[in-house]
Amino acid sequence: MSKCLSRKPFIVLLENRIRQIIYTMLVASCSLTIGMCLEWTWSTTNIEMYQTLRLKNLLFLGAITSAGPAAMVASLIGLKAVLIIGMLFTFCGSVIIMYSMSVLMVLYTGRILQGFGAGIVCVIVPNYAAEIADPKIRSLLTGFHYIHLLIGMIFSRVTSEFHNYSNMNMGIVAMVVVNLLVLLAVDDPPYYQMKFYEEWTSVYNLDYNLQIQDNCSTKLLNNNYYKIFESEDNHYLFLFFTQKRFRRPLLINVCLISIQQFCGHIFLTNKFQCLHGVLTISETIPNVTEILLLQLIASIICLYIVSVSEKTNLLIISGFGMAITLLLMNATYHIDIIDKDELWLPSLILFYIIFYSIGYGPIPWILMPEICPRSSRLWISGVTVSLYAFLSLVNNQSFYENIRLVYAMEIFTFLSVICAYFVYLFLPKIKDCVQT
């Protein structure tokens, strides 16, 4: 898997590049809506804080439930149809919340339905982008999912800071309606169109570019009429990996998403500050919106870098950068250099967030569909998204408060180094490789 080689030629269908970008932007708008749902908040006038936290967590519970079935259904009926179903779940949940009148059980129902939509979107959108993208811009387009998630979270945060909760709910409903209208103009990726909607013939008329890849030698076919390539195991157009090839991609995806959630959780460092009573990041940076903006800027820089370089290098830099930052914090704690009037700790935390955002923030989402063979790509994505939602649920509980600071710093410093080394050993180099 580390090389884009195959035992025999296979054909890959590619959209026009402009259409690739437009379609990806349209589909990724669904991720923006889900980002708004992720940072959704509710007025605490009639609802206790612990109930508000539970409302946030119910979205992750819904995502855990829906991600796996979404992957299986998408392999049977196509990506577009499942994405529409996901947005319908989100629409129903958002409307229920908007007219809930603060009735707790109604709010719970709405959040679970939004979670169903979130799980579906997080599985389908990265896979859709990877399916239609030219290898030269595949990482960039796949990363749009994470970028739009952050933008949606920022929108939600900005609205909640002005306590415009009703406007935020109406905004989510309006965005879902826009998403559903947009999806009407979007086609399924070419592979799924041919798999589900077209008749198989010996000669096929296509508007897309066809590429034949044989041992990394790519030739572009300019004629509109192409013969269907039929492999010995009766799979048309695409050469499938064997079933044995799913174990390594699954292991890599599970490890990367676990690293992302535990090493890169921005509230980890904030809780370290609170335990020591030093200047908190909220006093240095007014609110979480600025942190999300910093993540957004760093993630955009990351997408530019991965378009010209291997993702492995960036993950190694990200892992060691987080480890060094944590090591500096850890060493300072041990020698008791703590001054409440200094900004050294918030500065280290900002560097920590930057190192996280240029690597382990967006790249696991980019790699999720890229490193998997087609025969197992969707269900591995479903497992990965379910794990992401489960770990997010754990992170929102009292995980970090139940471990002592000295052990936490050492554990996460060591874990960041192990992560970088894991990437160096096991992550395949897939830049510009044509997917099978």
Short mmCIF file of C-alpha atoms in Angstrom, two decimals, residues 30 33-34 37 83-98 109-121 172-177 180:
data_model
loop_
_atom_site.label_atom_id
_atom_site.label_comp_id
_atom_site.label_asym_id
_atom_site.label_seq_id
_atom_site.Cartn_x
_atom_site.Cartn_y
_atom_site.Cartn_z
CA CYS A 30 -23.25 19.94 4.92
CA THR A 33 -24.12 22.79 9.16
CA ILE A 34 -22.89 19.93 11.34
CA CYS A 37 -24.73 21.71 15.52
CA LEU A 83 -26.16 12.25 2.51
CA ILE A 84 -29.68 13.52 1.78
CA ILE A 85 -31.02 11.16 4.45
CA GLY A 86 -28.46 12.55 6.90
CA MET A 87 -29.51 16.12 6.22
CA LEU A 88 -33.18 15.16 6.64
CA PHE A 89 -32.32 13.79 10.09
CA THR A 90 -30.56 17.06 10.87
CA PHE A 91 -33.51 19.07 9.58
CA CYS A 92 -36.02 17.15 11.71
CA GLY A 93 -33.83 17.47 14.80
CA SER A 94 -33.29 21.19 14.27
CA VAL A 95 -37.00 21.89 13.76
CA ILE A 96 -37.84 19.92 16.90
CA ILE A 97 -35.30 21.94 18.90
CA MET A 98 -36.56 25.23 17.49
CA THR A 109 -34.91 13.95 20.83
CA GLY A 110 -33.81 16.81 18.59
CA ARG A 111 -30.16 16.47 19.59
CA ILE A 112 -30.14 12.72 18.94
CA LEU A 113 -31.59 13.31 15.46
CA GLN A 114 -28.92 15.96 14.82
CA GLY A 115 -26.38 13.36 15.93
CA PHE A 116 -27.72 10.90 13.37
CA GLY A 117 -27.12 13.53 10.71
CA ALA A 118 -23.65 14.33 12.05
CA GLY A 119 -22.53 10.70 11.90
CA ILE A 120 -23.76 10.33 8.32
CA VAL A 121 -22.18 13.58 7.12
CA ILE A 172 -29.22 25.81 11.43
CA VAL A 173 -32.64 25.06 9.93
CA ALA A 174 -32.01 27.50 7.07
CA MET A 175 -28.60 25.94 6.38
CA VAL A 176 -30.11 22.45 6.23
CA VAL A 177 -32.68 23.65 3.69
CA LEU A 180 -30.87 19.85 0.65
#
